[in-house]
Short mmCIF file of N, CA and C in Angstrom, two decimals:
data_model
loop_
_atom_site.label_atom_id
_atom_site.label_comp_id
_atom_site.label_asym_id
_atom_site.label_seq_id
_atom_site.Cartn_x
_atom_site.Cartn_y
_atom_site.Cartn_z
N MET T 151 1.65 -20.11 18.61
CA MET T 151 0.11 -19.68 18.83
C MET T 151 -0.81 -19.88 17.82
N THR T 152 -2.00 -20.76 17.65
CA THR T 152 -2.42 -21.42 15.97
C THR T 152 -3.59 -19.82 16.66
N LEU T 153 -4.37 -19.47 14.94
CA LEU T 153 -5.06 -18.53 14.87
C LEU T 153 -6.67 -19.73 16.25
N ASN T 154 -6.95 -20.79 16.21
CA ASN T 154 -8.07 -21.47 17.34
C ASN T 154 -8.11 -21.02 18.65
N GLU T 155 -6.19 -21.21 18.58
CA GLU T 155 -5.78 -21.19 20.26
C GLU T 155 -6.33 -19.66 20.87
N PHE T 156 -5.43 -18.94 19.38
CA PHE T 156 -6.25 -17.62 19.93
C PHE T 156 -7.45 -17.11 20.88
N LYS T 157 -7.79 -17.64 19.22
CA LYS T 157 -9.40 -17.26 19.29
C LYS T 157 -9.85 -17.34 20.67
N LYS T 158 -9.43 -19.41 21.19
CA LYS T 158 -9.96 -18.80 23.00
C LYS T 158 -9.94 -18.74 23.58
N LEU T 159 -8.48 -17.73 23.65
CA LEU T 159 -7.28 -17.03 25.21
C LEU T 159 -8.59 -15.73 24.58
N ALA T 160 -9.03 -15.34 23.38
CA ALA T 160 -9.71 -14.51 23.47
C ALA T 160 -10.85 -14.29 24.36
N GLN T 161 -11.80 -15.90 23.97
CA GLN T 161 -13.16 -16.10 24.84
C GLN T 161 -12.77 -15.59 25.66
N GLU T 162 -11.52 -16.50 26.93
CA GLU T 162 -12.05 -16.71 27.91
C GLU T 162 -10.83 -15.19 29.07
N ARG T 163 -10.61 -15.05 28.40
CA ARG T 163 -10.12 -13.14 28.91
C ARG T 163 -9.74 -12.62 28.13
N SER T 164 -9.99 -10.77 28.74
CA SER T 164 -9.51 -10.38 28.14
C SER T 164 -8.77 -10.35 27.75
N VAL T 165 -8.89 -10.01 26.03
CA VAL T 165 -7.73 -9.64 25.21
C VAL T 165 -7.45 -7.80 24.26
N THR T 166 -5.84 -7.23 24.00
CA THR T 166 -6.00 -6.33 23.71
C THR T 166 -4.66 -5.96 22.80
N LEU T 167 -5.28 -6.08 21.65
CA LEU T 167 -4.58 -5.21 20.27
C LEU T 167 -4.10 -4.30 20.36
N GLU T 168 -2.26 -3.56 20.10
CA GLU T 168 -2.16 -2.15 19.88
C GLU T 168 -1.20 -2.31 18.36
N LEU T 169 -2.12 -1.92 17.45
CA LEU T 169 -1.30 -1.60 16.30
C LEU T 169 0.16 -1.07 15.81
N PHE T 170 0.95 -1.18 15.41
CA PHE T 170 1.87 -0.43 15.28
C PHE T 170 2.82 -0.62 14.13
N TRP T 171 2.06 -1.59 13.03
CA TRP T 171 2.67 -1.81 11.83
C TRP T 171 1.48 -1.92 11.19
N ARG T 172 1.34 -1.34 9.83
CA ARG T 172 0.27 -1.67 8.88
C ARG T 172 0.58 -1.53 7.06
N PHE T 173 0.92 -1.97 6.58
CA PHE T 173 0.81 -1.75 4.72
C PHE T 173 2.52 -0.61 5.26
N GLY T 174 2.78 -1.23 6.20
CA GLY T 174 5.06 -0.18 5.38
C GLY T 174 4.77 0.76 6.86
N LYS T 175 3.74 0.95 7.87
CA LYS T 175 3.42 2.65 7.95
C LYS T 175 3.59 2.21 9.65
N THR T 176 3.79 3.54 10.21
CA THR T 176 3.87 3.27 11.32
C THR T 176 3.40 4.54 12.13
N GLU T 177 2.62 5.54 11.30
CA GLU T 177 1.61 6.14 12.10
C GLU T 177 -0.65 6.22 11.48
N PHE T 178 -1.09 6.47 11.77
CA PHE T 178 -2.05 6.21 11.52
C PHE T 178 -2.90 6.87 11.50
N ASP T 179 -3.48 6.09 11.23
CA ASP T 179 -5.99 7.40 11.61
C ASP T 179 -6.11 6.67 12.87
N PRO T 180 -6.89 8.83 13.69
CA PRO T 180 -7.00 7.99 14.92
C PRO T 180 -7.84 7.36 15.79
N TRP T 181 -8.81 6.21 14.92
CA TRP T 181 -8.78 5.36 15.01
C TRP T 181 -8.29 4.29 15.28
N LEU T 182 -7.51 3.90 14.94
CA LEU T 182 -6.77 2.48 15.22
C LEU T 182 -5.91 2.86 16.33
N ARG T 183 -5.52 4.40 16.84
CA ARG T 183 -4.28 4.23 17.05
C ARG T 183 -4.76 3.76 19.23
N GLY T 184 -3.10 3.21 19.69
CA GLY T 184 -4.45 2.79 21.79
C GLY T 184 -4.01 1.22 20.90
N PRO T 185 -4.50 1.77 22.84
CA PRO T 185 -4.65 -0.10 22.20
C PRO T 185 -6.68 -0.50 22.74
N ARG T 186 -6.83 -1.17 21.40
CA ARG T 186 -8.17 -1.74 21.26
C ARG T 186 -8.63 -2.98 21.88
N ARG T 187 -9.19 -3.56 23.10
CA ARG T 187 -9.73 -4.89 23.06
C ARG T 187 -10.12 -5.67 22.01
N ILE T 188 -9.95 -6.56 22.26
CA ILE T 188 -11.16 -8.05 21.49
C ILE T 188 -12.77 -7.99 22.43
N LEU T 189 -13.32 -7.32 21.06
CA LEU T 189 -14.47 -7.60 21.66
C LEU T 189 -15.63 -8.72 21.19
N ALA T 190 -15.23 -8.61 20.59
CA ALA T 190 -16.40 -10.48 19.61
C ALA T 190 -14.78 -11.32 18.94
N VAL T 191 -15.44 -12.46 18.90
CA VAL T 191 -14.50 -13.53 17.91
C VAL T 191 -15.54 -14.32 17.37
N ARG T 192 -15.37 -13.43 16.10
CA ARG T 192 -16.36 -14.17 14.74
C ARG T 192 -15.36 -14.99 13.90
N SER T 193 -16.29 -15.80 12.62
CA SER T 193 -15.28 -16.59 11.85
C SER T 193 -14.50 -15.64 11.46
N TYR T 194 -14.50 -15.29 11.08
CA TYR T 194 -13.61 -14.45 9.82
C TYR T 194 -12.57 -13.60 11.29
N GLY T 195 -12.47 -13.67 12.14
CA GLY T 195 -11.66 -12.46 12.87
C GLY T 195 -12.08 -11.95 14.04
N PHE T 196 -11.85 -10.79 14.06
CA PHE T 196 -11.90 -10.91 15.60
C PHE T 196 -12.81 -8.57 15.38
N ASP T 197 -13.85 -8.78 16.26
CA ASP T 197 -13.98 -6.95 16.42
C ASP T 197 -13.59 -6.37 17.39
N LEU T 198 -12.62 -5.77 17.09
CA LEU T 198 -11.88 -4.91 17.55
C LEU T 198 -12.40 -3.26 18.40
N GLU T 199 -12.48 -3.55 19.52
CA GLU T 199 -13.10 -1.74 20.09
C GLU T 199 -12.23 -0.57 19.57
N LEU T 200 -13.62 0.81 19.62
CA LEU T 200 -12.96 1.82 18.06
C LEU T 200 -12.76 2.58 19.77
N LEU T 201 -11.21 3.95 20.31
CA LEU T 201 -11.50 4.76 20.75
C LEU T 201 -12.05 6.15 20.62
N THR T 202 -11.82 6.36 19.29
CA THR T 202 -12.57 7.58 19.26
C THR T 202 -12.77 7.12 17.52
N THR T 203 -14.01 7.99 17.11
CA THR T 203 -15.13 7.65 15.37
C THR T 203 -13.76 9.00 15.44
N GLU T 204 -13.40 9.26 15.30
CA GLU T 204 -12.64 10.54 13.96
C GLU T 204 -11.99 9.36 13.33
N GLY T 205 -12.07 10.45 11.97
CA GLY T 205 -11.59 10.39 11.41
C GLY T 205 -13.43 9.24 10.74
N LEU T 206 -13.14 8.51 10.75
CA LEU T 206 -14.00 8.22 10.42
C LEU T 206 -15.29 7.81 9.59
N ARG T 207 -15.55 7.58 8.30
CA ARG T 207 -17.30 8.04 8.04
C ARG T 207 -18.24 8.14 8.67
N ASP T 208 -18.42 6.68 9.19
CA ASP T 208 -19.98 6.64 10.20
C ASP T 208 -19.58 6.72 11.45
N PRO T 209 -19.89 7.89 11.76
CA PRO T 209 -19.36 8.06 14.06
C PRO T 209 -20.08 7.59 14.53
N THR T 210 -20.92 6.65 13.78
CA THR T 210 -21.74 5.48 15.02
C THR T 210 -21.38 4.82 15.08
N GLN T 211 -20.76 4.52 14.87
CA GLN T 211 -20.03 2.82 14.70
C GLN T 211 -18.91 2.81 15.75
N LYS T 212 -19.03 1.23 16.33
CA LYS T 212 -18.57 0.75 17.36
C LYS T 212 -18.16 -0.03 17.49
N THR T 213 -17.45 -0.86 16.04
CA THR T 213 -16.40 -1.41 16.29
C THR T 213 -15.07 -1.29 15.02
N SER T 214 -14.42 -2.11 14.83
CA SER T 214 -13.94 -2.21 13.31
C SER T 214 -13.39 -3.55 13.30
N ALA T 215 -13.56 -4.60 12.29
CA ALA T 215 -13.40 -5.98 12.23
C ALA T 215 -11.66 -5.68 11.33
N LEU T 216 -10.76 -7.13 12.22
CA LEU T 216 -9.43 -7.58 12.05
C LEU T 216 -10.16 -8.56 11.42
N ARG T 217 -9.28 -8.97 10.17
CA ARG T 217 -9.94 -10.04 9.33
C ARG T 217 -9.36 -10.78 9.43
N VAL T 218 -9.14 -12.26 9.40
CA VAL T 218 -7.78 -13.85 9.60
C VAL T 218 -8.78 -14.43 9.16
N GLU T 219 -8.50 -14.54 6.92
CA GLU T 219 -10.46 -15.42 6.99
C GLU T 219 -8.95 -17.22 6.76
N TYR T 220 -7.74 -16.95 6.74
CA TYR T 220 -7.29 -18.27 7.18
C TYR T 220 -5.93 -18.71 7.77
N ALA T 221 -6.43 -19.27 8.84
CA ALA T 221 -4.95 -19.90 9.84
C ALA T 221 -3.47 -19.48 9.02
N SER T 222 -3.29 -19.87 7.64
CA SER T 222 -1.87 -19.99 7.21
C SER T 222 -1.18 -17.92 6.85
N LEU T 223 -3.10 -17.22 7.26
CA LEU T 223 -2.82 -16.05 6.65
C LEU T 223 -2.03 -15.09 8.30
N PHE T 224 -2.06 -16.17 9.44
CA PHE T 224 -2.56 -15.89 11.16
C PHE T 224 -0.69 -16.24 12.05
N ASP T 225 -0.15 -15.39 12.74
CA ASP T 225 1.35 -15.50 13.69
C ASP T 225 1.69 -14.23 15.05
N LEU T 226 1.62 -15.57 15.56
CA LEU T 226 1.86 -14.89 17.07
C LEU T 226 2.95 -15.64 17.27
N SER T 227 4.05 -14.44 18.05
CA SER T 227 5.38 -14.97 18.23
C SER T 227 6.01 -14.42 19.69
N GLY T 228 5.27 -14.92 20.39
CA GLY T 228 5.72 -14.37 21.74
C GLY T 228 4.34 -12.64 21.96
N ASP T 229 5.31 -11.87 22.15
CA ASP T 229 3.67 -11.06 21.61
C ASP T 229 3.60 -9.96 21.33
N ILE T 230 4.06 -10.19 19.69
CA ILE T 230 4.07 -9.72 18.61
C ILE T 230 2.94 -10.30 17.60
N LEU T 231 1.69 -10.60 16.67
CA LEU T 231 0.25 -11.21 16.57
C LEU T 231 0.24 -9.87 14.42
N SER T 232 1.24 -10.79 13.73
CA SER T 232 1.39 -11.22 11.98
C SER T 232 0.52 -11.60 11.54
N ILE T 233 -0.70 -10.20 10.77
CA ILE T 233 -2.34 -10.85 9.66
C ILE T 233 -0.69 -10.52 8.46
N TYR T 234 -0.95 -11.27 7.39
CA TYR T 234 -0.59 -11.57 6.61
C TYR T 234 -2.03 -11.26 5.12
N LYS T 235 -0.92 -10.64 4.45
CA LYS T 235 -1.47 -10.63 2.62
C LYS T 235 -1.48 -11.89 2.30
N SER T 236 -2.53 -12.60 1.34
CA SER T 236 -2.46 -13.73 0.15
C SER T 236 -1.81 -13.81 -0.74
N GLY T 237 -1.25 -14.19 -1.08
CA GLY T 237 0.42 -14.95 -2.37
C GLY T 237 0.51 -15.36 -3.13
N SER T 238 1.60 -15.58 -3.94
CA SER T 238 1.55 -16.45 -5.11
C SER T 238 2.42 -17.67 -4.90
N ARG T 239 1.78 -18.67 -5.23
CA ARG T 239 3.14 -19.44 -5.56
C ARG T 239 3.34 -20.08 -6.30
N PRO T 240 4.34 -20.89 -6.53
CA PRO T 240 5.05 -22.36 -7.27
C PRO T 240 3.93 -23.20 -7.43
N ALA T 241 3.07 -22.32 -8.97
CA ALA T 241 2.01 -23.75 -9.32
C ALA T 241 3.00 -25.52 -9.14
N THR T 242 1.73 -26.02 -8.99
CA THR T 242 2.70 -27.74 -8.84
C THR T 242 2.74 -28.36 -9.98
N GLU T 243 3.00 -29.51 -9.70
CA GLU T 243 3.74 -30.42 -11.38
C GLU T 243 1.90 -29.97 -12.36
N ASP T 244 0.60 -30.53 -11.51
CA ASP T 244 -1.11 -30.43 -11.95
C ASP T 244 -1.19 -29.57 -12.80
N GLU T 245 -1.19 -28.53 -11.88
CA GLU T 245 -1.16 -27.03 -11.94
C GLU T 245 -0.37 -26.94 -13.50
N GLN T 246 0.67 -26.97 -13.36
CA GLN T 246 2.11 -25.96 -14.49
C GLN T 246 1.95 -27.26 -15.35
N GLU T 247 1.18 -28.20 -16.46
CA GLU T 247 1.29 -28.74 -17.01
C GLU T 247 -0.22 -28.57 -17.25
N ALA T 248 -0.90 -28.36 -16.54
CA ALA T 248 -2.25 -27.69 -17.71
C ALA T 248 -2.20 -26.49 -18.08
N LEU T 249 -1.24 -25.19 -17.58
CA LEU T 249 -0.82 -24.37 -17.79
C LEU T 249 -0.25 -24.64 -19.07
N ASP T 250 1.23 -24.96 -19.42
CA ASP T 250 1.98 -25.28 -21.02
C ASP T 250 0.97 -26.06 -21.92
N ASP T 251 -0.36 -27.26 -21.25
CA ASP T 251 -0.95 -27.30 -22.54
C ASP T 251 -1.88 -26.65 -23.36
N TRP T 252 -2.30 -25.84 -22.36
CA TRP T 252 -3.24 -24.86 -22.92
C TRP T 252 -2.64 -23.74 -23.45
N ASP T 253 -1.32 -23.61 -22.82
CA ASP T 253 -1.07 -22.74 -24.08
C ASP T 253 -0.23 -23.12 -25.21
N ALA T 254 0.47 -24.77 -25.77
CA ALA T 254 0.34 -25.44 -26.59
C ALA T 254 -1.12 -25.58 -27.52
N LYS T 255 -1.85 -24.51 -26.60
CA LYS T 255 -3.73 -25.20 -27.59
C LYS T 255 -3.88 -23.56 -28.54
N VAL T 256 -2.83 -22.68 -27.18
CA VAL T 256 -3.30 -21.63 -27.89
C VAL T 256 -2.19 -20.94 -29.69
N ALA T 257 -1.27 -21.16 -28.95
CA ALA T 257 0.16 -20.84 -29.71
C ALA T 257 -0.54 -22.02 -31.17
N GLN T 258 -1.11 -22.71 -31.45
CA GLN T 258 -1.64 -23.46 -32.49
C GLN T 258 -2.62 -23.06 -33.24
N ASP T 259 -3.92 -22.29 -32.72
CA ASP T 259 -5.48 -21.93 -32.66
C ASP T 259 -5.72 -20.31 -31.67
N PRO T 260 -4.96 -19.47 -32.27
CA PRO T 260 -5.26 -18.31 -31.19
C PRO T 260 -6.86 -17.46 -31.33
N ASN T 261 -7.48 -18.21 -32.75
CA ASN T 261 -8.58 -18.11 -32.23
C ASN T 261 -9.99 -19.07 -30.86
N LEU T 262 -8.31 -19.42 -30.27
CA LEU T 262 -9.55 -20.02 -29.54
C LEU T 262 -10.33 -18.49 -28.20
N THR T 263 -11.93 -19.50 -28.01
CA THR T 263 -12.83 -18.59 -27.08
C THR T 263 -12.16 -18.57 -25.55
N ALA T 264 -12.36 -17.53 -24.62
CA ALA T 264 -13.24 -17.61 -23.18
C ALA T 264 -13.42 -19.10 -22.96
N TRP T 265 -14.67 -19.24 -23.59
CA TRP T 265 -15.47 -20.78 -23.13
C TRP T 265 -14.93 -21.40 -23.76
N ALA T 266 -13.73 -22.14 -24.37
CA ALA T 266 -13.22 -23.26 -24.54
C ALA T 266 -12.26 -22.46 -24.30
N GLN T 267 -11.06 -21.96 -23.40
CA GLN T 267 -10.95 -22.08 -21.88
C GLN T 267 -10.78 -22.84 -20.81
N LYS T 268 -12.79 -21.79 -20.52
CA LYS T 268 -13.15 -21.93 -19.19
C LYS T 268 -13.45 -23.70 -19.71
N ASN T 269 -14.48 -24.69 -20.22
CA ASN T 269 -14.08 -26.05 -20.38
C ASN T 269 -12.63 -26.62 -20.76
N TYR T 270 -11.57 -26.19 -20.96
CA TYR T 270 -11.66 -26.49 -21.50
C TYR T 270 -10.46 -27.36 -19.63
N PHE T 271 -10.16 -26.16 -19.40
CA PHE T 271 -9.47 -25.77 -18.03
C PHE T 271 -10.65 -26.82 -17.07
N ARG T 272 -10.86 -27.17 -16.97
CA ARG T 272 -13.15 -27.43 -15.85
C ARG T 272 -12.73 -28.66 -16.04
N THR T 273 -12.63 -29.28 -17.94
CA THR T 273 -12.48 -30.86 -18.03
C THR T 273 -11.11 -31.31 -17.73
N PHE T 274 -9.79 -30.73 -17.80
CA PHE T 274 -8.10 -30.86 -17.68
C PHE T 274 -7.79 -32.23 -16.75
N VAL T 275 -7.14 -33.12 -17.39
CA VAL T 275 -7.00 -34.76 -16.88
C VAL T 275 -5.27 -34.43 -16.78
N SER T 276 -5.16 -34.77 -15.66
CA SER T 276 -3.24 -34.46 -15.92
C SER T 276 -2.47 -36.19 -16.50
N ALA T 277 -1.95 -35.93 -17.05
CA ALA T 277 -1.25 -37.65 -17.59
C ALA T 277 -1.40 -37.71 -16.45
N LYS T 278 -0.13 -37.83 -15.52
CA LYS T 278 -0.61 -37.87 -14.01
C LYS T 278 -1.72 -39.13 -13.68
N LYS T 279 -2.92 -38.29 -13.43
CA LYS T 279 -4.62 -38.88 -13.29
C LYS T 279 -5.45 -39.27 -14.46
N LYS T 280 -4.30 -39.67 -15.77
CA LYS T 280 -5.48 -40.44 -16.64
C LYS T 280 -5.46 -41.78 -16.20
N PRO T 281 -5.01 -42.91 -15.13
CA PRO T 281 -5.21 -43.13 -15.32
C PRO T 281 -6.63 -44.08 -14.66
N ASP T 282 -6.34 -43.41 -12.90
CA ASP T 282 -7.65 -43.45 -12.37
C ASP T 282 -8.58 -43.42 -12.80
N GLY T 283 -9.03 -42.08 -14.08
CA GLY T 283 -10.58 -41.67 -14.24
C GLY T 283 -11.19 -40.22 -14.19
N ARG T 284 -9.75 -40.22 -12.81
CA ARG T 284 -10.75 -39.07 -12.49
C ARG T 284 -10.38 -37.74 -12.38
N ARG T 285 -11.17 -36.44 -13.06
CA ARG T 285 -11.19 -34.76 -12.95
C ARG T 285 -10.87 -33.77 -12.38
N ARG T 286 -10.27 -32.86 -12.40
CA ARG T 286 -10.36 -31.99 -10.88
C ARG T 286 -10.46 -30.41 -11.62
N GLY T 287 -11.34 -29.71 -11.62
CA GLY T 287 -11.07 -29.24 -12.19
C GLY T 287 -9.82 -27.70 -11.92
N TYR T 288 -10.00 -26.92 -12.89
CA TYR T 288 -7.98 -26.07 -12.41
C TYR T 288 -9.13 -25.31 -13.26
N GLU T 289 -9.82 -24.79 -12.91
CA GLU T 289 -10.90 -23.37 -13.66
C GLU T 289 -9.89 -21.97 -13.38
N TYR T 290 -9.30 -22.54 -11.37
CA TYR T 290 -9.20 -21.21 -10.67
C TYR T 290 -7.88 -20.10 -12.09
N LEU T 291 -7.50 -21.92 -12.50
CA LEU T 291 -6.04 -20.60 -13.06
C LEU T 291 -6.58 -19.85 -14.26
N ILE T 292 -7.35 -19.79 -14.17
CA ILE T 292 -7.98 -19.13 -15.41
C ILE T 292 -7.79 -17.18 -14.83
N LYS T 293 -8.29 -17.10 -13.60
CA LYS T 293 -7.65 -15.34 -13.02
C LYS T 293 -7.21 -15.78 -11.95
N ASP T 294 -6.76 -17.03 -11.09
CA ASP T 294 -5.20 -16.91 -10.79
C ASP T 294 -4.08 -17.13 -11.47
N ARG T 295 -3.74 -16.80 -12.99
CA ARG T 295 -2.86 -16.76 -13.19
C ARG T 295 -1.90 -15.81 -12.46
N ARG T 296 -0.59 -15.88 -13.06
CA ARG T 296 0.24 -14.55 -12.77
C ARG T 296 1.19 -13.68 -13.02
N GLY T 297 1.37 -15.46 -14.32
CA GLY T 297 2.61 -14.55 -15.40
C GLY T 297 3.86 -14.89 -15.27
N GLU T 298 4.50 -15.20 -13.73
CA GLU T 298 5.88 -14.87 -13.37
C GLU T 298 6.26 -16.09 -13.33
N ILE T 299 7.84 -16.53 -13.67
CA ILE T 299 7.60 -18.14 -13.28
C ILE T 299 8.49 -17.25 -11.86
N ASP T 300 8.48 -18.65 -10.49
CA ASP T 300 9.87 -19.37 -9.82
C ASP T 300 11.01 -19.36 -10.16
N PRO T 301 11.82 -18.46 -9.79
CA PRO T 301 13.07 -18.75 -9.36
C PRO T 301 14.28 -20.13 -9.66
N GLU T 302 13.33 -20.93 -8.39
CA GLU T 302 13.56 -21.48 -7.17
C GLU T 302 13.71 -22.52 -8.27
N THR T 303 11.98 -22.86 -8.60
CA THR T 303 11.62 -24.38 -9.53
C THR T 303 11.02 -24.79 -10.47
N GLY T 304 11.39 -22.83 -11.14
CA GLY T 304 10.98 -23.23 -12.98
C GLY T 304 9.25 -23.07 -13.90
N ARG T 305 8.63 -23.02 -12.02
CA ARG T 305 7.17 -22.88 -12.61
C ARG T 305 6.16 -21.21 -12.10
N GLU T 306 5.23 -21.47 -12.43
CA GLU T 306 5.01 -20.41 -13.34
C GLU T 306 4.06 -19.68 -11.79
N LEU T 307 4.28 -18.62 -11.44
CA LEU T 307 3.98 -18.27 -9.69
C LEU T 307 1.80 -18.25 -9.94
N ILE T 308 1.16 -18.48 -8.97
CA ILE T 308 -0.45 -18.86 -8.70
C ILE T 308 -1.02 -18.07 -8.36
N PHE T 309 -1.97 -17.09 -7.05
CA PHE T 309 -1.95 -16.71 -6.73
C PHE T 309 -3.04 -17.59 -6.42
N ASP T 310 -3.19 -17.52 -3.83
CA ASP T 310 -3.20 -18.60 -3.81
C ASP T 310 -3.79 -17.79 -2.37
N ARG T 311 -5.18 -17.46 -2.42
CA ARG T 311 -5.78 -16.87 -1.20
C ARG T 311 -5.00 -17.26 0.39
N SER T 312 -4.74 -18.80 0.28
CA SER T 312 -5.15 -19.36 1.86
C SER T 312 -2.96 -19.09 1.62
N PHE T 313 -2.24 -18.71 0.68
CA PHE T 313 -1.15 -18.93 0.99
C PHE T 313 -0.46 -17.49 1.64
N ARG T 314 0.87 -17.58 2.58
CA ARG T 314 1.15 -16.48 3.35
C ARG T 314 2.44 -15.17 1.57
N GLY T 315 1.58 -14.57 1.72
CA GLY T 315 2.52 -13.92 1.40
C GLY T 315 3.37 -12.38 1.88
N ASP T 316 2.63 -10.92 1.31
CA ASP T 316 4.01 -10.45 2.28
C ASP T 316 2.60 -9.71 3.31
N LEU T 317 3.74 -9.31 4.10
CA LEU T 317 3.16 -8.49 5.64
C LEU T 317 2.45 -7.48 5.70
N ALA T 318 0.76 -8.17 6.45
CA ALA T 318 0.35 -6.69 6.41
C ALA T 318 -0.32 -5.97 8.03
N LEU T 319 -0.92 -6.26 8.16
CA LEU T 319 -0.08 -5.79 9.79
C LEU T 319 0.08 -6.83 10.67
N GLN T 320 0.98 -6.01 12.35
CA GLN T 320 0.81 -6.13 13.18
C GLN T 320 0.89 -5.49 14.40
N TYR T 321 0.38 -6.12 15.23
CA TYR T 321 0.40 -5.94 16.32
C TYR T 321 0.72 -6.38 17.25
N ARG T 322 0.90 -5.16 18.46
CA ARG T 322 1.90 -5.96 20.07
C ARG T 322 0.21 -6.55 20.99
N VAL T 323 0.42 -7.97 21.40
CA VAL T 323 -0.76 -8.79 22.59
C VAL T 323 -0.85 -7.92 24.05
N ILE T 324 -1.51 -7.46 24.11
CA ILE T 324 -1.69 -7.50 25.36
C ILE T 324 -2.87 -8.17 26.46
N THR T 325 -2.30 -8.55 27.57
CA THR T 325 -3.42 -9.87 27.56
C THR T 325 -3.23 -9.30 29.86
#
């Protein structure tokens, strides 16, 4: 079931979630324990009811947010709902070309400024894309670069918010 299908289901009928795994732990604060109903479906995910405010900084709080910002980070198999953290993926050919070319420029002139780097990635045109003259911004590579190499592809790893990384949360779905 996709995220949109699950959201539609949660709007049509009562759905309850029970947290049983959170970042490698199975023991939680009191406010996270027990089956909790989905009270609202939001663009960013869901609002879950709070059964207790014990352990919360704000005792007047009525709901907690279950954020699922990208459908690729959502998985529902049977009655187990899994939410993943964002992860790193191998660079595309164009991204790797941009990174390698920048590294070569830095090797020639180690005194290049941050503005030079920003301008380089903003205006980089890959060898493949040169014939059509279109540019694509690669500024995200400045902060999302990981410096690690994927052993399978030999390409550098790039952080991508919509790429599925490690498991973050698991809930049992009760309808």
